[in-house]
Amino acid sequence: MLQGWIQIALTLILVIATTPFLGRYIARVFLGERTLLDSVLNPFERIIFLLSGVRPEDEMTGWQYAKAVLYSNLAMAILVFIIFMTQGFLPLNPTELKAPTWDLALHTTLSFLTNTDQQHYSGETTYSYASQTFALGFLMFTSAATGLAVGIAFIRGLTGRGLGNFYSDLTKAITRILLPMSVVGGLLLIMAGVPETLDGVATATTLEGATQAISRGPVAHYEIIKQIGENGGGFFGINSAHPFENPNGFSNLLATWAMISIPSAFIYTYGVFSNNLKQAWLVFWMVFIIFVFLVVITAIGEYQGNPLVNSLLGSQQTNLEGKEVRFGWAQTALWAVMTTATMCGAVNGMHDSLMPPGGFSTLSNMFLQIIWGGQGTGTAYLFIYLILAVFLTGLMVGRTPEFLGRKIEKQEIVLSSVVLLVHPFAVLIPWAIVFAFPDTLSGISNPGFHGVSQVVYEYASAAANNGSGFEGLGDNTLWWNLSASVSILAGRYIPIIALLLLADGISRKQPVPMTAGTLRTDTRLFTGVTGGVILILGALTFFPVLVLGPIAEWFLISKS
């Protein structure tokens, strides 16, 4: 038991230690300051801008930035969908896979386009090397870079700067952050034993004399951007539980750190932009405390095991169902909370086999979306709660609500409300439709409260752009592919548009001088109030769903 807790603690210490270094580097990149990679990348970026006709010095308004996001994403979606539907005729298809159904191809395209990477298929038996590399791998970079660009534009607006240029931000996010980290991380994964080959299926003779087909492929480069970009879509069907994606403890540690590295650092990046590192650290520790609480209750649940099994055996047995023995209960529990907190969605164990506290934690992360949140956009959602906390506390104490020296007025509250209200609509409406027609739509493989969790997890994962699943759900059907796609699109683009308009409006406001009556937002008291607002506005919205799912399941198991 002690060893497991030490593993968790050391991983979290590594995250804390690297946060300021990476956060400051990201800030230097987007502030246009000098970095170590300038001599190599400046000429390369100038060629990209010259060929594309982009003038990085041209500032965009909120609407222009949003339209650039939508137009570029639409073009990428069309390209990738065509690759999927023609993969049977394309090279790099050693197993001669045919094109998937149109609805599965559409769902996969939209899922990877939006950084969701929800998979209603098994990678090694559905998509060719060409599709996995030139379509899915391509979107893993661009979708993560899109989130980073929007997050930076939002931070710029909050701190009184112009929003910048989307195409310039997209390019820098790839060339200066995602690509260098992926090159180093990919080489480390190859050294750890992750394959990187274009050879087809390997065959082996088993001890019984039978022939076994072993899938492989260009996995290492795919795996690292999956983690760093918070993509989560696995090359193989069982994702990071597969030994070719995650062969040992070192690869597991690298992947765990990779998925939280940028989201945690982005809060520090905000502190550099706002010249207020005190507030950045306060917000960081607020999120960290909530995160650690969820990790602890999940780990305790997995260590204590299933009470029904324990009573049959007459002793406590750690819950190892659905887990890789290479990682055990501790690293699986940490990963499960980390992957849903960062909106990565990769798994190194089956979430369907988690004890109810694990189901509670993973669902709570996707309901809140700010612990640590999506790539770039998670930090933006977090500051939406800060803006609402400023507004509410201003009303309570009779002060004009201001954030970073700029007044919070009707437009900011309306747009903030849109960001927060889209998510429950995108989750709860399709969830209710499924249970209105359970025989024809559900595909549920578990009865009772666990089945409730299965369905709500699917839509929460889609709307939060997370992509992980409880599994066991028969989700490769026309209903699930199309309904999940609607939740994916709503959960991605409506908040992005609202965030950009909100940032644009704030950036145009005249700063108000700080006085003795100004409500300071960089204090422990205000940070605590923000935590309360998150629990009231965020957690309580979905609390009835949690009661019907993991909470009820836990009471049922405990009483049996």
Coordinates of C-alpha atoms in Angstrom, one line a residue:
M1 CA 0.0 0.0 0.0
L2 CA 2.7 2.5 1.0
Q3 CA 4.6 1.9 -2.3
G4 CA 1.4 2.9 -4.2
W5 CA 1.0 6.1 -2.3
I6 CA 4.7 7.0 -2.8
Q7 CA 4.3 6.5 -6.5
I8 CA 1.3 8.9 -6.6
A9 CA 3.1 11.5 -4.5
L10 CA 6.3 11.4 -6.6
T11 CA 4.4 11.9 -9.8
L12 CA 2.5 14.9 -8.3
I13 CA 5.8 16.4 -7.1
L14 CA 7.2 16.1 -10.6
V15 CA 4.2 18.0 -11.9
I16 CA 4.6 20.8 -9.4
A17 CA 8.3 21.1 -10.1
T18 CA 8.0 21.4 -13.9
T19 CA 4.9 23.7 -13.9
P20 CA 6.7 27.1 -13.6
F21 CA 9.4 26.2 -16.2
L22 CA 7.0 25.1 -18.9
G23 CA 4.5 27.8 -18.0
R24 CA 7.1 30.5 -18.4
Y25 CA 8.3 29.0 -21.7
I26 CA 4.8 29.0 -23.1
A27 CA 4.4 32.7 -22.0
R28 CA 7.6 33.6 -23.7
V29 CA 6.5 31.9 -26.9
F30 CA 3.2 33.8 -27.2
L31 CA 4.6 37.1 -25.8
G32 CA 7.1 37.1 -28.7
E33 CA 10.1 36.9 -26.4
R34 CA 13.3 35.2 -27.3
T35 CA 13.6 31.4 -26.7
L36 CA 16.3 28.8 -27.3
L37 CA 14.5 27.5 -30.5
D38 CA 14.4 30.8 -32.3
S39 CA 17.4 30.3 -34.5
V40 CA 16.0 27.0 -35.8
L41 CA 12.3 27.8 -36.0
N42 CA 12.2 31.5 -37.0
P43 CA 13.2 30.8 -40.7
F44 CA 10.9 27.7 -40.8
E45 CA 7.9 29.8 -39.5
R46 CA 8.6 32.6 -42.0
I47 CA 8.4 30.1 -44.8
I48 CA 5.0 28.8 -43.5
F49 CA 3.6 32.3 -43.2
L50 CA 4.9 33.2 -46.7
L51 CA 3.4 30.2 -48.4
S52 CA 0.1 30.5 -46.5
G53 CA -0.2 34.3 -46.9
V54 CA -0.6 34.8 -43.2
R55 CA 0.6 38.0 -41.7
P56 CA 1.1 37.3 -38.1
E57 CA 1.2 40.9 -37.1
D58 CA -2.5 41.4 -38.2
E59 CA -4.7 41.5 -35.0
M60 CA -8.1 39.7 -35.1
T61 CA -11.3 40.7 -33.4
G62 CA -13.2 38.1 -31.4
W63 CA -15.5 37.3 -34.4
Q64 CA -12.6 37.1 -36.8
Y65 CA -10.7 34.8 -34.5
A66 CA -13.7 32.6 -34.1
K67 CA -14.4 32.4 -37.8
A68 CA -10.7 31.5 -38.4
V69 CA -11.1 28.6 -36.0
L70 CA -14.3 27.4 -37.6
Y71 CA -13.2 27.8 -41.2
S72 CA -9.8 26.1 -40.7
N73 CA -11.5 23.3 -38.7
L74 CA -14.1 22.7 -41.4
A75 CA -11.3 22.4 -44.1
M76 CA -9.4 19.9 -41.9
A77 CA -12.6 17.9 -41.3
I78 CA -13.4 17.6 -45.0
L79 CA -9.8 16.4 -45.7
V80 CA -9.7 13.8 -43.0
F81 CA -13.2 12.5 -43.8
I82 CA -12.1 11.9 -47.4
I83 CA -9.0 10.1 -46.2
F84 CA -11.1 7.7 -44.1
M85 CA -13.6 7.0 -46.9
T86 CA -10.8 6.2 -49.4
Q87 CA -8.4 4.4 -47.2
G88 CA -9.0 1.2 -49.0
F89 CA -7.3 2.7 -52.1
L90 CA -4.5 4.5 -50.3
P91 CA -1.0 3.2 -49.5
L92 CA 0.3 2.3 -46.0
N93 CA -2.5 -0.3 -45.6
P94 CA -0.7 -3.6 -45.0
T95 CA -3.8 -5.3 -43.6
E96 CA -6.0 -4.1 -46.5
L97 CA -8.6 -2.5 -44.3
K98 CA -11.7 -1.2 -46.1
A99 CA -13.4 2.2 -45.5
P100 CA -15.5 2.4 -42.3
T101 CA -19.2 3.2 -42.4
W102 CA -20.0 6.9 -43.1
D103 CA -21.4 7.5 -39.6
L104 CA -18.4 6.0 -37.9
A105 CA -16.0 8.0 -40.2
L106 CA -18.0 11.2 -39.4
H107 CA -17.9 10.6 -35.7
T108 CA -14.2 9.8 -35.7
T109 CA -13.5 12.9 -37.8
L110 CA -15.4 15.3 -35.5
S111 CA -14.1 13.6 -32.4
F112 CA -10.4 14.0 -33.4
L113 CA -11.0 17.4 -34.9
T114 CA -12.3 18.7 -31.6
N115 CA -9.5 17.2 -29.4
T116 CA -12.1 14.7 -28.0
D117 CA -10.8 11.5 -29.6
Q118 CA -13.7 9.5 -28.6
Q119 CA -13.4 6.1 -30.3
H120 CA -16.3 3.9 -31.3
Y121 CA -13.9 1.5 -33.0
S122 CA -10.7 -0.5 -32.3
G123 CA -7.8 1.2 -34.0
E124 CA -5.8 -1.7 -35.2
T125 CA -8.8 -3.3 -37.0
T126 CA -10.5 -0.2 -38.4
Y127 CA -8.1 2.4 -39.7
S128 CA -5.0 1.9 -41.8
Y129 CA -1.5 3.3 -41.1
A130 CA -2.2 6.1 -43.5
S131 CA -5.5 7.0 -41.7
Q132 CA -3.9 6.8 -38.3
T133 CA -0.8 8.9 -39.3
F134 CA -2.0 11.4 -41.9
A135 CA -5.5 11.9 -40.6
L136 CA -5.7 11.1 -36.9
G137 CA -2.1 12.1 -36.1
F138 CA -2.5 15.3 -38.1
L139 CA -5.7 16.2 -36.1
M140 CA -4.0 15.4 -32.8
F141 CA -1.5 18.3 -33.5
T142 CA -4.0 20.8 -34.9
S143 CA -6.8 20.2 -32.4
A144 CA -4.5 20.6 -29.5
A145 CA -2.9 23.7 -31.1
T146 CA -6.4 25.1 -31.7
G147 CA -7.2 24.8 -28.0
L148 CA -3.9 26.4 -27.0
A149 CA -4.5 29.3 -29.4
V150 CA -7.9 30.0 -28.0
G151 CA -6.7 29.8 -24.5
I152 CA -3.9 32.3 -25.2
A153 CA -6.3 34.6 -27.0
F154 CA -8.6 34.5 -24.0
I155 CA -5.7 35.3 -21.6
R156 CA -4.6 38.1 -23.8
G157 CA -8.1 39.6 -23.7
L158 CA -8.4 39.3 -20.0
T159 CA -5.1 41.1 -19.5
G160 CA -6.1 44.0 -21.8
R161 CA -4.2 42.9 -24.9
G162 CA -5.4 42.3 -28.4
L163 CA -6.5 38.7 -29.1
G164 CA -3.7 38.2 -31.6
N165 CA -3.8 36.2 -34.9
F166 CA -5.2 32.7 -34.9
Y167 CA -3.1 31.3 -37.7
S168 CA 0.1 32.6 -36.1
D169 CA -0.9 31.2 -32.7
L170 CA -1.8 27.9 -34.3
T171 CA 1.5 27.7 -36.0
K172 CA 3.5 28.6 -32.9
A173 CA 1.6 26.2 -30.7
I174 CA 2.7 23.4 -33.0
T175 CA 6.2 24.4 -33.9
R176 CA 7.3 25.8 -30.5
I177 CA 5.5 23.6 -28.0
L178 CA 3.8 20.4 -29.3
L179 CA 6.3 19.4 -31.9
P180 CA 9.5 19.8 -29.8
M181 CA 8.0 18.1 -26.8
S182 CA 6.7 15.3 -29.1
V183 CA 10.1 14.7 -30.8
V184 CA 11.8 14.3 -27.4
G185 CA 9.0 12.3 -25.9
G186 CA 8.7 10.1 -28.9
L187 CA 12.4 9.2 -28.8
L188 CA 12.1 8.4 -25.1
L189 CA 9.1 6.1 -25.8
I190 CA 11.1 4.3 -28.6
M191 CA 13.9 3.7 -26.1
A192 CA 11.3 2.4 -23.6
G193 CA 10.2 -0.2 -26.1
V194 CA 7.2 1.4 -28.0
P195 CA 7.3 0.3 -31.6
E196 CA 7.7 2.7 -34.6
T197 CA 7.4 0.7 -37.8
L198 CA 5.5 0.6 -41.1
D199 CA 5.7 -3.2 -41.2
G200 CA 2.4 -5.1 -41.2
V201 CA 1.1 -7.6 -38.7
A202 CA 3.7 -9.9 -37.2
T203 CA 3.0 -13.6 -36.8
A204 CA 4.2 -15.8 -34.0
T205 CA 3.8 -19.5 -33.1
T206 CA 2.4 -20.0 -29.6
L207 CA 3.4 -22.8 -27.2
E208 CA 0.4 -24.8 -28.3
G209 CA 1.6 -24.6 -32.0
A210 CA -1.1 -22.2 -33.1
T211 CA -0.4 -19.0 -35.1
Q212 CA -1.0 -15.6 -33.5
A213 CA -1.3 -12.3 -35.4
I214 CA 0.3 -9.4 -33.5
S215 CA -0.7 -5.9 -34.6
R216 CA 1.9 -3.2 -34.6
G217 CA 2.6 0.1 -36.5
P218 CA 4.0 3.6 -36.2
V219 CA 3.0 3.8 -32.5
A220 CA 5.6 5.9 -30.7
H221 CA 5.1 9.2 -32.5
Y222 CA 1.3 8.7 -32.3
E223 CA 1.4 7.9 -28.6
I224 CA 3.4 11.0 -27.4
I225 CA 1.2 13.6 -29.2
K226 CA -1.8 11.6 -27.8
Q227 CA -0.6 12.4 -24.3
I228 CA 1.0 15.9 -24.7
G229 CA -1.9 17.2 -26.8
E230 CA -4.5 15.7 -24.4
N231 CA -5.9 13.7 -27.3
G232 CA -6.3 10.3 -25.8
G233 CA -7.2 8.3 -28.9
G234 CA -5.3 5.1 -28.8
F235 CA -3.5 3.4 -31.7
F236 CA -4.8 0.1 -30.3
G237 CA -8.3 -0.6 -29.0
I238 CA -7.3 -0.9 -25.3
N239 CA -5.3 2.3 -25.5
S240 CA -2.5 2.8 -23.0
A241 CA -3.3 -0.6 -21.3
H242 CA -1.7 -2.1 -24.4
P243 CA 2.0 -3.1 -23.9
F244 CA 2.9 -1.6 -27.3
E245 CA 1.6 1.8 -26.2
N246 CA 2.7 1.7 -22.6
P247 CA 5.2 -1.1 -22.0
N248 CA 6.6 -0.3 -18.5
G249 CA 6.7 2.0 -15.5
F250 CA 8.9 4.6 -17.2
S251 CA 6.5 5.0 -20.2
N252 CA 3.6 5.2 -17.8
L253 CA 5.3 8.0 -15.8
L254 CA 6.2 9.9 -19.0
A255 CA 2.7 9.6 -20.3
T256 CA 1.1 10.6 -17.0
W257 CA 3.3 13.7 -16.8
A258 CA 2.8 14.5 -20.5
M259 CA -1.0 14.7 -20.2
I260 CA -1.0 17.2 -17.3
S261 CA 2.2 19.2 -18.2
I262 CA 0.6 21.8 -20.4
P263 CA -2.8 22.3 -18.5
S264 CA -1.0 22.8 -15.2
A265 CA 1.6 25.1 -16.8
F266 CA -1.0 27.2 -18.5
I267 CA -2.2 28.6 -15.2
Y268 CA 1.3 29.8 -14.6
T269 CA 1.4 31.2 -18.1
Y270 CA -1.7 33.3 -17.2
G271 CA 0.3 34.6 -14.1
V272 CA 3.1 35.8 -16.4
F273 CA 0.7 37.5 -18.8
S274 CA -1.1 39.3 -16.0
N275 CA 2.1 40.0 -14.1
N276 CA 0.4 38.4 -11.1
L277 CA 2.1 35.1 -10.2
K278 CA 0.5 35.3 -6.7
Q279 CA -3.0 34.8 -8.2
A280 CA -1.8 32.1 -10.6
W281 CA -0.3 30.1 -7.7
L282 CA -3.5 30.5 -5.6
V283 CA -5.6 29.3 -8.5
F284 CA -3.1 26.4 -9.1
W285 CA -3.3 25.2 -5.5
M286 CA -7.1 25.5 -5.5
V287 CA -7.3 23.2 -8.5
F288 CA -4.6 21.0 -7.1
I289 CA -6.4 20.5 -3.8
I290 CA -9.6 19.4 -5.5
F291 CA -7.6 17.1 -7.8
V292 CA -5.7 15.5 -4.9
F293 CA -9.0 14.9 -3.1
L294 CA -10.5 13.0 -6.1
V295 CA -7.3 11.0 -6.5
V296 CA -7.3 10.0 -2.8
I297 CA -10.9 8.8 -2.8
T298 CA -10.4 6.9 -6.0
A299 CA -7.2 5.3 -4.8
I300 CA -8.8 4.3 -1.5
G301 CA -11.7 2.8 -3.3
E302 CA -9.5 0.7 -5.6
Y303 CA -7.2 -0.4 -2.7
Q304 CA -10.1 -1.4 -0.5
G305 CA -11.7 -3.4 -3.3
N306 CA -15.2 -4.6 -3.8
P307 CA -17.0 -5.3 -0.4
L308 CA -19.0 -8.2 -2.1
V309 CA -15.8 -9.9 -3.2
N310 CA -14.1 -9.3 0.2
S311 CA -17.0 -10.8 2.1
L312 CA -16.9 -14.0 -0.1
L313 CA -13.1 -14.4 0.3
G314 CA -13.1 -13.3 4.0
S315 CA -10.3 -10.8 3.5
Q316 CA -9.6 -7.5 1.8
Q317 CA -8.6 -7.8 -1.9
T318 CA -7.4 -4.9 -3.9
N319 CA -9.6 -4.3 -7.0
L320 CA -7.5 -5.5 -9.9
E321 CA -10.4 -6.1 -12.3
G322 CA -9.7 -4.3 -15.6
K323 CA -6.2 -3.3 -14.6
E324 CA -2.8 -4.0 -15.9
V325 CA -0.6 -5.7 -13.2
R326 CA 2.3 -3.6 -14.6
F327 CA 0.7 -0.6 -13.0
G328 CA -1.5 -1.9 -10.2
W329 CA -4.2 -0.1 -8.3
A330 CA -2.3 3.1 -7.5
Q331 CA -1.1 4.1 -11.0
T332 CA -4.4 3.1 -12.5
A333 CA -6.3 5.3 -10.0
L334 CA -4.0 8.2 -10.6
W335 CA -4.2 7.9 -14.3
A336 CA -8.0 7.6 -14.3
V337 CA -8.4 10.8 -12.4
M338 CA -5.7 12.6 -14.4
T339 CA -7.0 11.6 -17.8
T340 CA -10.5 12.9 -17.0
A341 CA -9.2 16.0 -15.2
T342 CA -7.1 17.1 -18.1
M343 CA -9.6 16.0 -20.8
C344 CA -7.0 13.7 -22.3
G345 CA -9.2 10.6 -22.3
A346 CA -6.4 8.0 -22.6
V347 CA -6.8 5.0 -20.3
N348 CA -4.3 2.5 -18.8
G349 CA -7.1 0.5 -17.2
M350 CA -10.8 0.0 -17.9
H351 CA -12.9 2.7 -16.3
D352 CA -15.9 0.4 -16.4
S353 CA -14.2 -1.7 -13.7
L354 CA -13.5 1.2 -11.3
M355 CA -15.2 1.1 -8.0
P356 CA -18.0 3.7 -7.5
P357 CA -15.6 6.4 -6.0
G358 CA -13.6 6.1 -9.2
G359 CA -16.7 6.6 -11.3
F360 CA -17.7 9.6 -9.1
S361 CA -14.3 11.2 -9.6
T362 CA -14.0 10.7 -13.3
L363 CA -17.6 11.9 -13.9
S364 CA -17.0 14.9 -11.6
N365 CA -13.9 15.9 -13.6
M366 CA -15.8 15.9 -16.9
F367 CA -18.8 17.7 -15.4
L368 CA -16.6 20.6 -14.0
Q369 CA -14.0 20.7 -16.9
I370 CA -11.6 22.9 -14.9
I371 CA -9.5 20.3 -13.0
W372 CA -7.2 20.8 -15.0
G373 CA -9.4 21.1 -18.0
G374 CA -8.8 20.9 -21.7
Q375 CA -5.7 22.0 -23.7
G376 CA -5.8 25.8 -23.2
T377 CA -9.5 26.1 -23.0
G378 CA -9.6 24.4 -19.5
T379 CA -7.8 27.4 -18.0
A380 CA -10.2 29.7 -19.9
Y381 CA -13.2 27.8 -18.3
L382 CA -11.5 28.2 -14.9
F383 CA -11.4 31.9 -15.2
I384 CA -15.0 32.0 -16.2
Y385 CA -15.7 30.8 -12.7
L386 CA -13.4 33.6 -11.4
I387 CA -15.4 36.2 -13.3
L388 CA -18.7 34.8 -11.9
A389 CA -17.2 34.8 -8.4
V390 CA -16.2 38.4 -8.9
F391 CA -19.8 39.3 -10.0
L392 CA -21.4 37.4 -7.1
T393 CA -19.2 38.7 -4.4
G394 CA -19.5 42.2 -5.8
L395 CA -23.3 41.9 -5.4
M396 CA -23.0 40.6 -1.9
V397 CA -20.6 43.4 -0.6
G398 CA -22.0 46.2 -2.7
R399 CA -18.9 46.8 -4.8
T400 CA -18.7 47.2 -8.6
P401 CA -17.5 43.9 -9.9
E402 CA -14.1 44.2 -11.6
F403 CA -11.6 41.7 -12.8
L404 CA -8.0 42.7 -13.5
G405 CA -9.0 46.4 -13.4
R406 CA -11.9 46.0 -15.9
K407 CA -15.6 46.1 -15.0
I408 CA -17.7 43.0 -15.3
E409 CA -21.0 43.9 -16.9
K410 CA -24.1 42.3 -18.5
Q411 CA -22.3 41.1 -21.6
E412 CA -19.6 39.3 -19.7
I413 CA -22.1 37.5 -17.4
V414 CA -24.3 36.4 -20.4
L415 CA -21.3 35.0 -22.3
S416 CA -20.0 33.3 -19.1
S417 CA -23.4 31.7 -18.6
V418 CA -23.4 30.4 -22.1
V419 CA -20.0 28.8 -21.6
L420 CA -21.3 27.0 -18.5
L421 CA -24.8 26.1 -19.6
V422 CA -23.9 24.5 -22.9
H423 CA -22.3 21.5 -21.1
P424 CA -25.3 20.3 -19.1
F425 CA -27.6 20.7 -22.1
A426 CA -25.2 18.7 -24.3
V427 CA -25.0 15.9 -21.7
L428 CA -28.4 15.7 -20.0
I429 CA -30.7 16.0 -23.0
P430 CA -29.3 13.1 -25.1
W431 CA -28.9 11.1 -21.8
A432 CA -32.7 11.5 -21.1
I433 CA -33.6 10.5 -24.7
V434 CA -31.6 7.3 -24.4
F435 CA -33.5 6.3 -21.2
A436 CA -36.8 7.3 -22.8
F437 CA -36.2 4.6 -25.5
P438 CA -33.9 2.1 -23.7
D439 CA -34.8 -0.9 -25.8
T440 CA -33.9 0.7 -29.2
L441 CA -31.1 3.1 -28.3
S442 CA -29.3 2.3 -25.2
G443 CA -26.8 -0.5 -25.9
I444 CA -26.3 -0.7 -22.2
S445 CA -24.4 -3.8 -21.0
N446 CA -24.8 -3.3 -17.3
P447 CA -28.1 -3.1 -15.4
G448 CA -29.1 -0.7 -12.6
F449 CA -27.1 2.3 -11.4
H450 CA -23.9 1.3 -13.3
G451 CA -25.9 1.4 -16.6
V452 CA -26.9 4.9 -15.7
S453 CA -23.2 5.8 -15.3
Q454 CA -22.4 4.1 -18.6
V455 CA -24.7 6.4 -20.6
V456 CA -24.0 9.7 -18.9
Y457 CA -20.3 9.0 -19.0
E458 CA -20.5 8.7 -22.8
Y459 CA -22.2 12.0 -23.3
A460 CA -20.1 13.8 -20.6
S461 CA -17.0 12.5 -22.3
A462 CA -18.2 13.8 -25.7
A463 CA -19.4 17.2 -24.5
A464 CA -16.3 17.8 -22.3
N465 CA -14.1 16.8 -25.3
N466 CA -12.5 14.0 -23.2
G467 CA -13.1 10.9 -25.2
S468 CA -12.7 8.2 -22.5
G469 CA -15.5 5.7 -21.9
F470 CA -16.9 3.3 -19.4
E471 CA -16.8 0.8 -22.2
G472 CA -19.2 -2.1 -22.4
L473 CA -21.5 0.3 -24.2
G474 CA -22.6 -0.8 -27.7
D475 CA -21.8 2.6 -29.2
N476 CA -20.9 1.9 -32.8
T477 CA -24.4 2.5 -34.0
L478 CA -26.0 5.2 -36.1
W479 CA -27.6 6.7 -32.9
W480 CA -24.5 6.8 -30.8
N481 CA -22.3 8.0 -33.6
L482 CA -24.6 10.9 -34.5
S483 CA -25.8 11.9 -31.1
A484 CA -22.3 11.9 -29.6
S485 CA -21.2 14.0 -32.6
V486 CA -23.8 16.6 -31.7
S487 CA -22.6 16.7 -28.1
I488 CA -19.0 16.9 -29.3
L489 CA -19.6 19.9 -31.6
A490 CA -21.8 21.7 -29.0
G491 CA -19.3 21.2 -26.3
R492 CA -16.4 22.4 -28.4
Y493 CA -17.4 25.3 -30.6
I494 CA -20.2 27.1 -28.7
P495 CA -17.9 27.7 -25.7
I496 CA -15.0 28.7 -27.9
I497 CA -17.1 31.4 -29.6
A498 CA -18.4 32.7 -26.3
L499 CA -14.9 32.7 -24.8
L500 CA -13.4 34.7 -27.7
L501 CA -16.3 37.3 -27.7
L502 CA -15.9 37.6 -23.9
A503 CA -12.2 38.2 -24.1
D504 CA -12.6 40.6 -27.0
G505 CA -15.2 42.6 -25.0
I506 CA -13.0 42.8 -21.9
S507 CA -9.9 43.8 -23.9
R508 CA -11.7 46.8 -25.2
K509 CA -12.7 48.1 -21.8
Q510 CA -10.9 51.0 -20.2
P511 CA -9.0 49.9 -17.1
V512 CA -10.3 51.2 -13.8
P513 CA -7.8 52.5 -11.3
M514 CA -7.5 50.3 -8.2
T515 CA -8.8 52.0 -5.0
A516 CA -9.4 51.0 -1.4
G517 CA -12.8 49.7 -2.4
T518 CA -11.5 47.4 -5.1
L519 CA -12.2 43.7 -4.6
R520 CA -8.9 42.0 -4.9
T521 CA -8.9 38.6 -6.6
D522 CA -5.4 37.5 -5.6
T523 CA -6.2 36.6 -2.0
R524 CA -6.8 33.3 -0.3
L525 CA -10.3 34.4 0.8
F526 CA -11.4 35.2 -2.8
T527 CA -9.8 31.9 -4.1
G528 CA -11.8 30.1 -1.4
V529 CA -15.0 31.9 -2.6
T530 CA -14.2 30.8 -6.2
G531 CA -13.9 27.2 -5.0
G532 CA -17.4 27.6 -3.4
V533 CA -18.8 29.0 -6.7
I534 CA -17.4 26.1 -8.6
L535 CA -19.0 23.6 -6.2
I536 CA -22.4 25.4 -6.2
L537 CA -22.7 26.3 -9.9
G538 CA -20.7 23.3 -11.3
A539 CA -21.0 20.3 -9.1
L540 CA -24.6 20.8 -8.0
T541 CA -25.8 21.0 -11.6
F542 CA -24.9 17.4 -12.1
F543 CA -25.3 16.1 -8.5
P544 CA -28.6 14.3 -9.2
V545 CA -26.9 12.4 -12.0
L546 CA -24.1 11.4 -9.6
V547 CA -26.7 10.3 -7.1
L548 CA -28.4 8.1 -9.6
G549 CA -25.1 6.6 -10.8
P550 CA -21.9 6.0 -8.7
I551 CA -23.3 7.2 -5.3
A552 CA -26.3 4.9 -5.5
E553 CA -24.1 2.1 -6.7
W554 CA -21.7 2.5 -3.8
F555 CA -24.6 2.4 -1.3
L556 CA -26.0 -0.7 -3.0
I557 CA -22.6 -2.5 -2.9
S558 CA -21.9 -1.5 0.7
K559 CA -25.2 -2.7 2.0
S560 CA -25.1 -6.1 0.2

